[in-house]
């Protein structure tokens, strides 16, 4: 360990200090075809009229290809109440570098740009993003002997800017949402399926303030080995993570099925292929969590969904991620501190096609 130089002693020596990567991911390039990294963004406007989901992913190279190289895919989906979802292809144009709450160094509340646009010009967003909260701890799910999935999320991301949905342009729209970084090594069938979601209390206490209450939940369901499924519910109050309810303290219940007329398959080119029927989307999702005397209940109702058909690197069956928006109610307590609000939320239901 280097010696500590005291004032008044020998000449001071300044050494560069590096605490981890500048992020949001390590600088090491991806080397295996199943290695993945992605940045995920999801927002709902303050009035719940508009919603957005975007994903930018980096995939490992195919070692058998003579021109093996890391690949990048990007997709943007916009939602408008009463009109459903619109989406780009997997080639969304993005600003560089991508804004991320996990990039350092950065001033905590300093706004930064996030520009995403389909090559046709719509859907598109031009946003200024700003942190108002703090992230949860990083979580990891190992499964299928040699595969794993690692993620870290932060809620209370504030967004303001322009949204383009079809021929309509919405300017100076304020939204609040969720940001996540994911990395790991997995194949979609081995992943099995997951349910991810978030809800923020849209109430504004003062400009730039975090949501009074925010919730993020995860349920990952690998097929093997036994005991691999994992889940968590995280609760933020005024920008601080207050409770992390573990898997064994969580119950998940679904009821009914969302009418398939309320589901749009994206990207549009996916409709040109003989894609197997999608797995059904629950019409209602209820999650309860408890820890000691603390408890939380989330009641979500599916309204409109977009089915993203993903390529499968380890088989022929497609894997689908369903972005679902709908009304929800959150209530619970931490000790004697009670909370309750009604808003809209976004939930991802992911799984194999054909009900697999």
mmCIF file of C-alpha atoms in Angstrom:
data_model
loop_
_atom_site.group_PDB
_atom_site.id
_atom_site.type_symbol
_atom_site.label_atom_id
_atom_site.label_comp_id
_atom_site.label_asym_id
_atom_site.label_seq_id
_atom_site.Cartn_x
_atom_site.Cartn_y
_atom_site.Cartn_z
ATOM 1 C CA UNK A 1 0.000 0.000 0.000
ATOM 2 C CA UNK A 2 1.535 3.400 -0.969
ATOM 3 C CA UNK A 3 2.686 5.711 1.821
ATOM 4 C CA UNK A 4 0.414 8.582 2.868
ATOM 5 C CA UNK A 5 2.116 11.928 2.335
ATOM 6 C CA UNK A 6 1.392 14.524 5.019
ATOM 7 C CA UNK A 7 1.238 18.296 4.453
ATOM 8 C CA UNK A 8 4.584 19.855 5.239
ATOM 9 C CA UNK A 9 6.441 16.675 4.375
ATOM 10 C CA UNK A 10 7.973 15.696 1.043
ATOM 11 C CA UNK A 11 6.492 16.987 -2.205
ATOM 12 C CA UNK A 12 2.901 15.823 -2.699
ATOM 13 C CA UNK A 13 2.325 13.257 -5.440
ATOM 14 C CA UNK A 14 -1.080 13.158 -7.123
ATOM 15 C CA UNK A 15 -2.110 9.749 -8.394
ATOM 16 C CA UNK A 16 -5.088 9.070 -10.707
ATOM 17 C CA UNK A 17 -8.009 7.603 -8.814
ATOM 18 C CA UNK A 18 -10.309 5.116 -10.545
ATOM 19 C CA UNK A 19 -13.203 3.601 -8.624
ATOM 20 C CA UNK A 20 -14.682 1.077 -11.041
ATOM 21 C CA UNK A 21 -15.562 1.728 -14.699
ATOM 22 C CA UNK A 22 -17.073 5.010 -15.831
ATOM 23 C CA UNK A 23 -19.929 2.793 -16.863
ATOM 24 C CA UNK A 24 -22.566 1.893 -17.172
ATOM 25 C CA UNK A 25 -20.712 -1.353 -18.023
ATOM 26 C CA UNK A 26 -17.146 -2.643 -17.745
ATOM 27 C CA UNK A 27 -14.884 -1.661 -20.621
ATOM 28 C CA UNK A 28 -14.155 -5.318 -21.481
ATOM 29 C CA UNK A 29 -15.690 -6.260 -24.865
ATOM 30 C CA UNK A 30 -18.228 -9.059 -25.107
ATOM 31 C CA UNK A 31 -16.653 -12.322 -26.243
ATOM 32 C CA UNK A 32 -19.413 -14.978 -26.300
ATOM 33 C CA UNK A 33 -22.535 -15.123 -28.440
ATOM 34 C CA UNK A 34 -24.850 -15.359 -25.422
ATOM 35 C CA UNK A 35 -23.230 -12.470 -23.552
ATOM 36 C CA UNK A 36 -25.591 -9.511 -23.357
ATOM 37 C CA UNK A 37 -25.729 -5.986 -22.003
ATOM 38 C CA UNK A 38 -28.559 -3.549 -22.282
ATOM 39 C CA UNK A 39 -29.927 -0.255 -21.078
ATOM 40 C CA UNK A 40 -33.667 -0.082 -20.517
ATOM 41 C CA UNK A 41 -35.860 3.045 -20.244
ATOM 42 C CA UNK A 42 -39.571 3.251 -19.434
ATOM 43 C CA UNK A 43 -41.675 6.365 -18.809
ATOM 44 C CA UNK A 44 -45.280 7.443 -18.311
ATOM 45 C CA UNK A 45 -46.398 11.034 -18.733
ATOM 46 C CA UNK A 46 -47.722 12.830 -15.680
ATOM 47 C CA UNK A 47 -51.264 12.677 -17.080
ATOM 48 C CA UNK A 48 -50.878 8.979 -18.040
ATOM 49 C CA UNK A 49 -51.765 9.763 -21.666
ATOM 50 C CA UNK A 50 -48.382 8.742 -23.109
ATOM 51 C CA UNK A 51 -45.948 5.945 -22.352
ATOM 52 C CA UNK A 52 -42.532 4.920 -23.620
ATOM 53 C CA UNK A 53 -40.317 1.837 -23.506
ATOM 54 C CA UNK A 54 -36.863 1.714 -25.104
ATOM 55 C CA UNK A 55 -34.129 -0.871 -25.058
ATOM 56 C CA UNK A 56 -30.579 -0.678 -26.410
ATOM 57 C CA UNK A 57 -28.744 -4.011 -26.323
ATOM 58 C CA UNK A 58 -25.216 -5.159 -27.082
ATOM 59 C CA UNK A 59 -24.812 -8.829 -28.020
ATOM 60 C CA UNK A 60 -21.677 -10.960 -28.152
ATOM 61 C CA UNK A 61 -20.113 -12.035 -31.488
ATOM 62 C CA UNK A 62 -20.612 -15.379 -33.192
ATOM 63 C CA UNK A 63 -17.231 -17.147 -32.779
ATOM 64 C CA UNK A 64 -17.835 -19.186 -35.950
ATOM 65 C CA UNK A 65 -18.309 -16.129 -38.119
ATOM 66 C CA UNK A 66 -15.240 -14.995 -40.126
ATOM 67 C CA UNK A 67 -16.240 -11.388 -39.342
ATOM 68 C CA UNK A 68 -17.181 -11.891 -35.718
ATOM 69 C CA UNK A 69 -18.059 -8.616 -34.028
ATOM 70 C CA UNK A 70 -20.200 -7.282 -31.233
ATOM 71 C CA UNK A 71 -23.718 -6.357 -32.374
ATOM 72 C CA UNK A 72 -26.055 -3.637 -31.185
ATOM 73 C CA UNK A 73 -29.840 -3.591 -31.462
ATOM 74 C CA UNK A 74 -32.210 -0.842 -30.366
ATOM 75 C CA UNK A 75 -35.974 -0.500 -30.292
ATOM 76 C CA UNK A 76 -38.352 2.299 -29.257
ATOM 77 C CA UNK A 77 -42.035 1.866 -28.399
ATOM 78 C CA UNK A 78 -44.491 4.681 -27.702
ATOM 79 C CA UNK A 79 -47.963 4.315 -26.221
ATOM 80 C CA UNK A 80 -50.926 6.671 -26.483
ATOM 81 C CA UNK A 81 -54.065 6.097 -24.496
ATOM 82 C CA UNK A 82 -56.833 4.870 -26.790
ATOM 83 C CA UNK A 83 -54.419 4.248 -29.684
ATOM 84 C CA UNK A 84 -52.177 1.518 -28.285
ATOM 85 C CA UNK A 85 -48.498 1.102 -29.175
ATOM 86 C CA UNK A 86 -46.285 2.133 -32.091
ATOM 87 C CA UNK A 87 -42.734 0.822 -32.504
ATOM 88 C CA UNK A 88 -39.563 1.184 -34.510
ATOM 89 C CA UNK A 89 -37.647 -1.712 -36.006
ATOM 90 C CA UNK A 90 -34.551 -2.997 -34.163
ATOM 91 C CA UNK A 91 -32.471 -0.129 -35.583
ATOM 92 C CA UNK A 92 -33.528 2.927 -33.589
ATOM 93 C CA UNK A 93 -31.212 5.898 -34.012
ATOM 94 C CA UNK A 94 -29.795 6.879 -30.614
ATOM 95 C CA UNK A 95 -27.861 9.772 -29.148
ATOM 96 C CA UNK A 96 -24.254 9.055 -28.145
ATOM 97 C CA UNK A 97 -23.307 8.464 -25.433
ATOM 98 C CA UNK A 98 -26.578 7.110 -24.103
ATOM 99 C CA UNK A 99 -27.728 8.785 -20.910
ATOM 100 C CA UNK A 100 -27.577 6.483 -17.908
ATOM 101 C CA UNK A 101 -27.991 6.948 -14.176
ATOM 102 C CA UNK A 102 -25.146 4.445 -13.819
ATOM 103 C CA UNK A 103 -22.594 6.480 -15.738
ATOM 104 C CA UNK A 104 -19.953 8.278 -13.671
ATOM 105 C CA UNK A 105 -18.790 10.801 -12.857
ATOM 106 C CA UNK A 106 -21.897 12.954 -13.073
ATOM 107 C CA UNK A 107 -23.666 15.514 -10.938
ATOM 108 C CA UNK A 108 -26.645 13.830 -9.274
ATOM 109 C CA UNK A 109 -29.427 16.090 -10.562
ATOM 110 C CA UNK A 110 -27.739 17.325 -13.754
ATOM 111 C CA UNK A 111 -30.086 16.809 -16.747
ATOM 112 C CA UNK A 112 -28.781 14.956 -19.789
ATOM 113 C CA UNK A 113 -30.139 14.216 -23.273
ATOM 114 C CA UNK A 114 -31.759 11.031 -24.531
ATOM 115 C CA UNK A 115 -32.715 11.163 -28.207
ATOM 116 C CA UNK A 116 -34.302 8.090 -29.794
ATOM 117 C CA UNK A 117 -35.921 7.900 -33.211
ATOM 118 C CA UNK A 118 -37.055 5.327 -35.729
ATOM 119 C CA UNK A 119 -35.254 5.708 -39.059
ATOM 120 C CA UNK A 120 -38.576 6.852 -40.555
ATOM 121 C CA UNK A 121 -38.682 9.759 -38.085
ATOM 122 C CA UNK A 122 -41.445 8.381 -35.851
ATOM 123 C CA UNK A 123 -41.956 7.197 -33.226
ATOM 124 C CA UNK A 124 -39.351 9.446 -31.654
ATOM 125 C CA UNK A 125 -38.498 11.193 -28.390
ATOM 126 C CA UNK A 126 -36.115 14.037 -27.593
ATOM 127 C CA UNK A 127 -35.816 14.185 -23.825
ATOM 128 C CA UNK A 128 -33.841 15.714 -21.007
ATOM 129 C CA UNK A 129 -33.481 13.151 -18.226
ATOM 130 C CA UNK A 130 -32.737 13.869 -14.599
ATOM 131 C CA UNK A 131 -32.222 11.644 -11.581
ATOM 132 C CA UNK A 132 -34.313 12.233 -8.466
ATOM 133 C CA UNK A 133 -33.746 8.966 -6.596
ATOM 134 C CA UNK A 134 -31.083 6.404 -5.791
ATOM 135 C CA UNK A 135 -30.651 2.915 -7.306
ATOM 136 C CA UNK A 136 -31.363 -0.421 -5.712
ATOM 137 C CA UNK A 137 -28.591 -2.901 -5.027
ATOM 138 C CA UNK A 138 -27.440 -5.048 -7.931
ATOM 139 C CA UNK A 139 -29.213 -8.415 -8.148
ATOM 140 C CA UNK A 140 -28.206 -11.642 -9.869
ATOM 141 C CA UNK A 141 -30.097 -14.800 -10.885
ATOM 142 C CA UNK A 142 -27.958 -17.869 -11.801
ATOM 143 C CA UNK A 143 -29.617 -20.718 -13.695
ATOM 144 C CA UNK A 144 -29.127 -23.479 -16.288
ATOM 145 C CA UNK A 145 -25.753 -24.431 -14.783
ATOM 146 C CA UNK A 146 -23.606 -21.804 -16.534
ATOM 147 C CA UNK A 147 -25.941 -18.888 -17.268
ATOM 148 C CA UNK A 148 -26.835 -15.812 -15.252
ATOM 149 C CA UNK A 149 -28.796 -12.579 -15.399
ATOM 150 C CA UNK A 150 -27.672 -9.477 -13.461
ATOM 151 C CA UNK A 151 -29.663 -6.246 -13.181
ATOM 152 C CA UNK A 152 -29.833 -2.969 -11.294
ATOM 153 C CA UNK A 153 -32.685 -0.499 -11.448
ATOM 154 C CA UNK A 154 -33.403 3.078 -10.476
ATOM 155 C CA UNK A 155 -36.847 4.629 -10.317
ATOM 156 C CA UNK A 156 -37.899 8.268 -10.159
ATOM 157 C CA UNK A 157 -36.175 9.277 -13.415
ATOM 158 C CA UNK A 158 -37.681 12.589 -14.534
ATOM 159 C CA UNK A 159 -38.087 13.334 -18.248
ATOM 160 C CA UNK A 160 -39.167 16.424 -20.163
ATOM 161 C CA UNK A 161 -39.229 16.939 -23.896
ATOM 162 C CA UNK A 162 -40.851 16.164 -27.230
ATOM 163 C CA UNK A 163 -42.681 12.962 -28.183
ATOM 164 C CA UNK A 164 -43.647 12.111 -31.784
ATOM 165 C CA UNK A 165 -46.472 9.564 -32.163
ATOM 166 C CA UNK A 166 -47.648 9.150 -35.754
ATOM 167 C CA UNK A 167 -48.474 12.579 -37.153
ATOM 168 C CA UNK A 168 -48.918 14.104 -33.691
ATOM 169 C CA UNK A 169 -46.164 15.912 -31.803
ATOM 170 C CA UNK A 170 -46.339 16.516 -28.043
ATOM 171 C CA UNK A 171 -43.965 19.175 -26.754
ATOM 172 C CA UNK A 172 -42.745 19.910 -23.230
ATOM 173 C CA UNK A 173 -44.277 16.691 -21.938
ATOM 174 C CA UNK A 174 -43.298 15.800 -18.382
ATOM 175 C CA UNK A 175 -42.916 12.127 -17.505
ATOM 176 C CA UNK A 176 -41.568 10.035 -14.667
ATOM 177 C CA UNK A 177 -40.175 6.551 -15.027
ATOM 178 C CA UNK A 178 -37.593 3.923 -14.567
ATOM 179 C CA UNK A 179 -34.101 3.029 -15.810
ATOM 180 C CA UNK A 180 -32.251 -0.253 -15.677
ATOM 181 C CA UNK A 181 -28.956 -1.791 -16.683
ATOM 182 C CA UNK A 182 -28.730 -5.510 -17.391
ATOM 183 C CA UNK A 183 -25.843 -7.792 -18.227
ATOM 184 C CA UNK A 184 -25.114 -11.472 -18.183
ATOM 185 C CA UNK A 185 -24.972 -14.596 -20.295
ATOM 186 C CA UNK A 186 -28.145 -16.491 -21.166
ATOM 187 C CA UNK A 187 -30.350 -18.007 -23.847
ATOM 188 C CA UNK A 188 -34.033 -17.154 -23.989
ATOM 189 C CA UNK A 189 -35.430 -20.696 -23.519
ATOM 190 C CA UNK A 190 -33.128 -21.229 -20.538
ATOM 191 C CA UNK A 191 -34.312 -17.931 -19.071
ATOM 192 C CA UNK A 192 -37.826 -19.389 -19.016
ATOM 193 C CA UNK A 193 -39.777 -16.199 -18.458
ATOM 194 C CA UNK A 194 -40.059 -13.115 -16.309
ATOM 195 C CA UNK A 195 -42.391 -10.449 -15.013
ATOM 196 C CA UNK A 196 -40.868 -6.988 -14.491
ATOM 197 C CA UNK A 197 -42.740 -3.805 -13.720
ATOM 198 C CA UNK A 198 -42.807 -0.401 -12.086
ATOM 199 C CA UNK A 199 -45.220 2.248 -10.861
ATOM 200 C CA UNK A 200 -44.475 5.778 -9.679
ATOM 201 C CA UNK A 201 -46.791 8.062 -7.755
ATOM 202 C CA UNK A 202 -47.171 10.920 -10.308
ATOM 203 C CA UNK A 203 -47.882 13.527 -7.604
ATOM 204 C CA UNK A 204 -45.575 16.543 -7.846
ATOM 205 C CA UNK A 205 -44.466 17.897 -4.462
ATOM 206 C CA UNK A 206 -41.995 20.400 -5.953
ATOM 207 C CA UNK A 207 -40.006 20.738 -9.217
ATOM 208 C CA UNK A 208 -37.311 18.082 -9.499
ATOM 209 C CA UNK A 209 -38.557 16.155 -6.460
ATOM 210 C CA UNK A 210 -38.721 12.356 -6.545
ATOM 211 C CA UNK A 211 -42.055 10.519 -6.560
ATOM 212 C CA UNK A 212 -43.451 10.242 -3.010
ATOM 213 C CA UNK A 213 -43.739 6.471 -3.544
ATOM 214 C CA UNK A 214 -42.306 4.206 -6.222
ATOM 215 C CA UNK A 215 -42.314 0.438 -6.696
ATOM 216 C CA UNK A 216 -40.266 -1.936 -8.871
ATOM 217 C CA UNK A 217 -40.823 -5.694 -8.889
ATOM 218 C CA UNK A 218 -39.158 -8.676 -10.574
ATOM 219 C CA UNK A 219 -40.049 -12.337 -11.031
ATOM 220 C CA UNK A 220 -37.628 -14.544 -12.970
ATOM 221 C CA UNK A 221 -38.683 -18.125 -13.717
ATOM 222 C CA UNK A 222 -35.921 -20.296 -15.237
ATOM 223 C CA UNK A 223 -36.963 -23.869 -15.918
ATOM 224 C CA UNK A 224 -33.902 -25.326 -14.203
ATOM 225 C CA UNK A 225 -32.365 -26.062 -11.812
ATOM 226 C CA UNK A 226 -34.924 -26.510 -9.068
ATOM 227 C CA UNK A 227 -34.978 -23.428 -6.866
ATOM 228 C CA UNK A 228 -33.680 -21.122 -9.613
ATOM 229 C CA UNK A 229 -36.805 -18.879 -9.764
ATOM 230 C CA UNK A 230 -36.311 -15.638 -7.894
ATOM 231 C CA UNK A 231 -38.345 -12.527 -7.137
ATOM 232 C CA UNK A 232 -38.155 -9.199 -5.341
ATOM 233 C CA UNK A 233 -40.281 -6.152 -4.644
ATOM 234 C CA UNK A 234 -38.544 -2.841 -3.974
ATOM 235 C CA UNK A 235 -40.171 0.208 -2.432
ATOM 236 C CA UNK A 236 -38.839 3.769 -2.645
ATOM 237 C CA UNK A 237 -40.131 6.623 -0.504
ATOM 238 C CA UNK A 238 -39.075 10.176 -1.455
ATOM 239 C CA UNK A 239 -36.215 8.875 -3.577
ATOM 240 C CA UNK A 240 -34.745 6.460 -1.020
ATOM 241 C CA UNK A 241 -34.980 2.690 -1.202
ATOM 242 C CA UNK A 242 -36.839 1.876 1.999
ATOM 243 C CA UNK A 243 -37.648 -1.823 1.681
ATOM 244 C CA UNK A 244 -36.441 -4.756 -0.399
ATOM 245 C CA UNK A 245 -38.911 -7.608 0.027
ATOM 246 C CA UNK A 246 -37.237 -10.967 -0.790
ATOM 247 C CA UNK A 247 -38.615 -13.862 -2.807
ATOM 248 C CA UNK A 248 -39.973 -15.916 0.075
ATOM 249 C CA UNK A 249 -42.050 -12.968 1.266
ATOM 250 C CA UNK A 250 -43.815 -12.361 -2.066
ATOM 251 C CA UNK A 251 -47.000 -13.794 -3.566
ATOM 252 C CA UNK A 252 -47.910 -13.332 -7.241
ATOM 253 C CA UNK A 253 -51.429 -14.018 -8.569
ATOM 254 C CA UNK A 254 -52.777 -13.594 -12.119
ATOM 255 C CA UNK A 255 -56.348 -13.741 -13.366
ATOM 256 C CA UNK A 256 -57.967 -13.858 -16.793
ATOM 257 C CA UNK A 257 -56.413 -13.078 -20.177
ATOM 258 C CA UNK A 258 -56.000 -9.820 -22.064
ATOM 259 C CA UNK A 259 -58.086 -9.694 -25.254
ATOM 260 C CA UNK A 260 -55.722 -10.358 -28.168
ATOM 261 C CA UNK A 261 -57.292 -7.466 -30.091
ATOM 262 C CA UNK A 262 -55.539 -5.229 -27.554
ATOM 263 C CA UNK A 263 -52.116 -6.624 -28.464
ATOM 264 C CA UNK A 264 -49.967 -5.336 -31.310
ATOM 265 C CA UNK A 265 -47.080 -7.440 -32.614
ATOM 266 C CA UNK A 266 -43.868 -5.458 -33.211
ATOM 267 C CA UNK A 267 -41.609 -4.733 -34.986
ATOM 268 C CA UNK A 268 -43.815 -4.620 -38.082
ATOM 269 C CA UNK A 269 -41.490 -6.927 -40.023
ATOM 270 C CA UNK A 270 -42.258 -9.671 -37.488
ATOM 271 C CA UNK A 271 -45.731 -9.911 -39.013
ATOM 272 C CA UNK A 272 -44.224 -11.104 -42.320
ATOM 273 C CA UNK A 273 -42.945 -14.331 -40.757
ATOM 274 C CA UNK A 274 -44.836 -17.400 -39.618
ATOM 275 C CA UNK A 275 -44.501 -16.492 -35.944
ATOM 276 C CA UNK A 276 -46.089 -18.896 -33.490
ATOM 277 C CA UNK A 277 -49.056 -17.652 -31.427
ATOM 278 C CA UNK A 278 -48.036 -15.686 -28.385
ATOM 279 C CA UNK A 279 -48.324 -16.860 -24.823
ATOM 280 C CA UNK A 280 -51.440 -15.347 -23.168
ATOM 281 C CA UNK A 281 -51.062 -12.087 -21.241
ATOM 282 C CA UNK A 282 -52.759 -11.966 -17.829
ATOM 283 C CA UNK A 283 -55.605 -9.465 -17.627
ATOM 284 C CA UNK A 284 -54.903 -8.784 -13.982
ATOM 285 C CA UNK A 285 -51.797 -9.074 -11.826
ATOM 286 C CA UNK A 286 -51.740 -8.863 -8.032
ATOM 287 C CA UNK A 287 -48.517 -8.861 -6.006
ATOM 288 C CA UNK A 288 -48.360 -8.862 -2.232
ATOM 289 C CA UNK A 289 -45.177 -8.502 -0.187
ATOM 290 C CA UNK A 290 -44.551 -8.520 3.551
ATOM 291 C CA UNK A 291 -41.575 -8.252 5.877
ATOM 292 C CA UNK A 292 -42.296 -8.209 9.571
ATOM 293 C CA UNK A 293 -45.109 -5.691 10.039
ATOM 294 C CA UNK A 294 -44.340 -3.970 6.718
ATOM 295 C CA UNK A 295 -46.476 -4.817 3.720
ATOM 296 C CA UNK A 296 -47.202 -3.758 0.146
ATOM 297 C CA UNK A 297 -49.985 -4.620 -2.313
ATOM 298 C CA UNK A 298 -49.877 -3.902 -6.051
ATOM 299 C CA UNK A 299 -53.015 -4.456 -8.151
ATOM 300 C CA UNK A 300 -52.365 -4.027 -11.907
ATOM 301 C CA UNK A 301 -54.880 -4.320 -14.761
ATOM 302 C CA UNK A 302 -53.626 -4.846 -18.331
ATOM 303 C CA UNK A 303 -55.037 -2.384 -20.863
ATOM 304 C CA UNK A 304 -52.844 -2.397 -24.016
ATOM 305 C CA UNK A 305 -49.840 -4.529 -24.937
ATOM 306 C CA UNK A 306 -47.072 -4.647 -27.518
ATOM 307 C CA UNK A 307 -45.579 -8.046 -28.304
ATOM 308 C CA UNK A 308 -41.868 -7.808 -29.193
ATOM 309 C CA UNK A 309 -40.757 -10.945 -31.027
ATOM 310 C CA UNK A 310 -37.127 -11.683 -30.116
ATOM 311 C CA UNK A 311 -34.731 -13.887 -32.093
ATOM 312 C CA UNK A 312 -33.666 -17.071 -30.340
ATOM 313 C CA UNK A 313 -29.924 -17.764 -30.533
ATOM 314 C CA UNK A 314 -30.183 -21.334 -29.201
ATOM 315 C CA UNK A 315 -33.281 -22.692 -30.957
ATOM 316 C CA UNK A 316 -36.014 -22.141 -33.526
ATOM 317 C CA UNK A 317 -38.885 -21.129 -31.224
ATOM 318 C CA UNK A 318 -39.346 -17.357 -30.844
ATOM 319 C CA UNK A 319 -39.331 -15.663 -27.472
ATOM 320 C CA UNK A 320 -41.652 -12.750 -26.775
ATOM 321 C CA UNK A 321 -41.482 -9.760 -24.453
ATOM 322 C CA UNK A 322 -44.860 -8.113 -23.888
ATOM 323 C CA UNK A 323 -44.839 -4.443 -22.865
ATOM 324 C CA UNK A 324 -48.150 -3.900 -21.102
ATOM 325 C CA UNK A 325 -49.567 -0.626 -19.806
ATOM 326 C CA UNK A 326 -52.575 -0.229 -17.542
ATOM 327 C CA UNK A 327 -54.036 1.262 -14.366
ATOM 328 C CA UNK A 328 -52.768 0.107 -10.991
ATOM 329 C CA UNK A 329 -53.251 0.717 -7.306
ATOM 330 C CA UNK A 330 -50.492 0.595 -4.695
ATOM 331 C CA UNK A 331 -51.044 0.536 -0.949
ATOM 332 C CA UNK A 332 -49.189 -0.593 2.135
ATOM 333 C CA UNK A 333 -47.244 0.544 5.145
ATOM 334 C CA UNK A 334 -43.753 0.736 6.609
ATOM 335 C CA UNK A 335 -44.273 0.509 10.343
ATOM 336 C CA UNK A 336 -46.914 3.136 11.119
ATOM 337 C CA UNK A 337 -46.162 5.060 7.909
ATOM 338 C CA UNK A 338 -48.944 4.335 5.413
ATOM 339 C CA UNK A 339 -49.042 5.044 1.681
ATOM 340 C CA UNK A 340 -51.539 4.562 -1.156
ATOM 341 C CA UNK A 341 -51.916 5.912 -4.690
ATOM 342 C CA UNK A 342 -53.575 5.126 -8.016
ATOM 343 C CA UNK A 343 -51.775 5.619 -11.303
ATOM 344 C CA UNK A 344 -50.675 3.738 -14.399
ATOM 345 C CA UNK A 345 -47.814 1.268 -14.571
ATOM 346 C CA UNK A 346 -45.840 -0.667 -17.168
ATOM 347 C CA UNK A 347 -45.304 -4.414 -16.788
ATOM 348 C CA UNK A 348 -43.227 -6.798 -18.913
ATOM 349 C CA UNK A 349 -44.524 -10.329 -19.324
ATOM 350 C CA UNK A 350 -41.898 -12.420 -21.109
ATOM 351 C CA UNK A 351 -41.948 -16.031 -22.201
ATOM 352 C CA UNK A 352 -41.954 -18.501 -25.073
ATOM 353 C CA UNK A 353 -44.384 -18.501 -27.965
ATOM 354 C CA UNK A 354 -47.269 -20.929 -28.294
ATOM 355 C CA UNK A 355 -47.858 -20.913 -24.541
ATOM 356 C CA UNK A 356 -44.502 -22.596 -23.864
#
